[in-house]
Short mmCIF file of C-alpha atoms in Angstrom, two decimals:
data_model
loop_
_atom_site.label_atom_id
_atom_site.label_comp_id
_atom_site.label_asym_id
_atom_site.label_seq_id
_atom_site.Cartn_x
_atom_site.Cartn_y
_atom_site.Cartn_z
CA UNK A 162 -2.68 31.80 -18.99
CA UNK A 163 -2.46 34.11 -15.58
CA UNK A 164 -1.19 32.29 -12.50
CA UNK A 165 -2.90 33.55 -9.28
CA UNK A 166 -1.18 33.57 -5.67
CA UNK A 167 -2.13 30.39 -4.02
CA UNK A 168 -4.58 30.19 -1.13
CA UNK A 169 -3.21 30.43 2.28
CA UNK A 170 -4.02 26.65 3.05
CA UNK A 171 -2.36 25.54 -0.28
CA UNK A 172 0.79 27.52 0.77
CA UNK A 173 1.01 26.41 4.32
CA UNK A 174 0.48 22.42 3.28
CA UNK A 175 3.07 22.80 0.75
CA UNK A 176 5.72 24.48 3.35
CA UNK A 177 4.78 22.14 6.08
CA UNK A 178 5.76 19.31 3.75
CA UNK A 179 8.88 20.89 2.54
CA UNK A 180 9.91 21.76 6.15
CA UNK A 181 9.12 18.05 7.64
CA UNK A 182 11.09 16.59 4.78
CA UNK A 183 14.19 19.18 5.03
CA UNK A 184 14.13 18.14 9.19
CA UNK A 185 13.96 14.86 8.10
CA UNK A 186 16.95 14.81 5.79
CA UNK A 187 19.22 17.28 7.46
CA UNK A 188 18.66 16.22 11.43
CA UNK A 189 17.92 12.79 10.75
CA UNK A 190 14.53 12.49 12.29
CA UNK A 191 12.11 9.77 12.36
CA UNK A 192 8.73 10.96 10.59
CA UNK A 193 6.48 7.82 9.66
CA UNK A 194 5.88 7.79 5.68
CA UNK A 195 8.36 10.80 5.34
CA UNK A 196 11.71 9.22 6.41
CA UNK A 197 13.56 7.44 3.28
CA UNK A 198 10.99 9.13 0.98
CA UNK A 199 12.28 13.13 1.67
CA UNK A 200 12.82 13.57 -2.30
CA UNK A 201 9.23 12.35 -3.24
CA UNK A 202 7.66 14.43 -0.80
CA UNK A 203 9.24 17.63 -1.51
CA UNK A 204 8.21 17.13 -4.84
CA UNK A 205 4.63 16.69 -3.84
CA UNK A 206 5.32 19.75 -1.95
CA UNK A 207 5.90 21.85 -5.07
CA UNK A 208 3.17 20.24 -7.23
CA UNK A 209 0.86 21.26 -4.72
CA UNK A 210 2.23 24.47 -4.51
CA UNK A 211 2.54 25.10 -8.55
CA UNK A 212 -1.48 23.37 -9.03
CA UNK A 213 -2.39 25.98 -6.16
CA UNK A 214 -0.80 28.32 -8.55
CA UNK A 215 -2.50 27.42 -11.51
CA UNK A 216 -6.07 26.45 -10.49
CA UNK A 217 -8.59 28.93 -9.22
CA UNK A 218 -9.77 28.72 -5.66
CA UNK A 219 -7.21 26.17 -4.03
#
């Protein structure tokens, strides 16, 4: 199976989710739906990135 580069939208969504989770964890920012769920948000961001590499056109 050949992997493709993810689309820019998929990549940026993954980066934004990761940065929001890290800002919440490191700096103690309060962001609704992310505060206290940093692990799951980073896991979701990585799944988005992986599926963007596996699936064509995402």
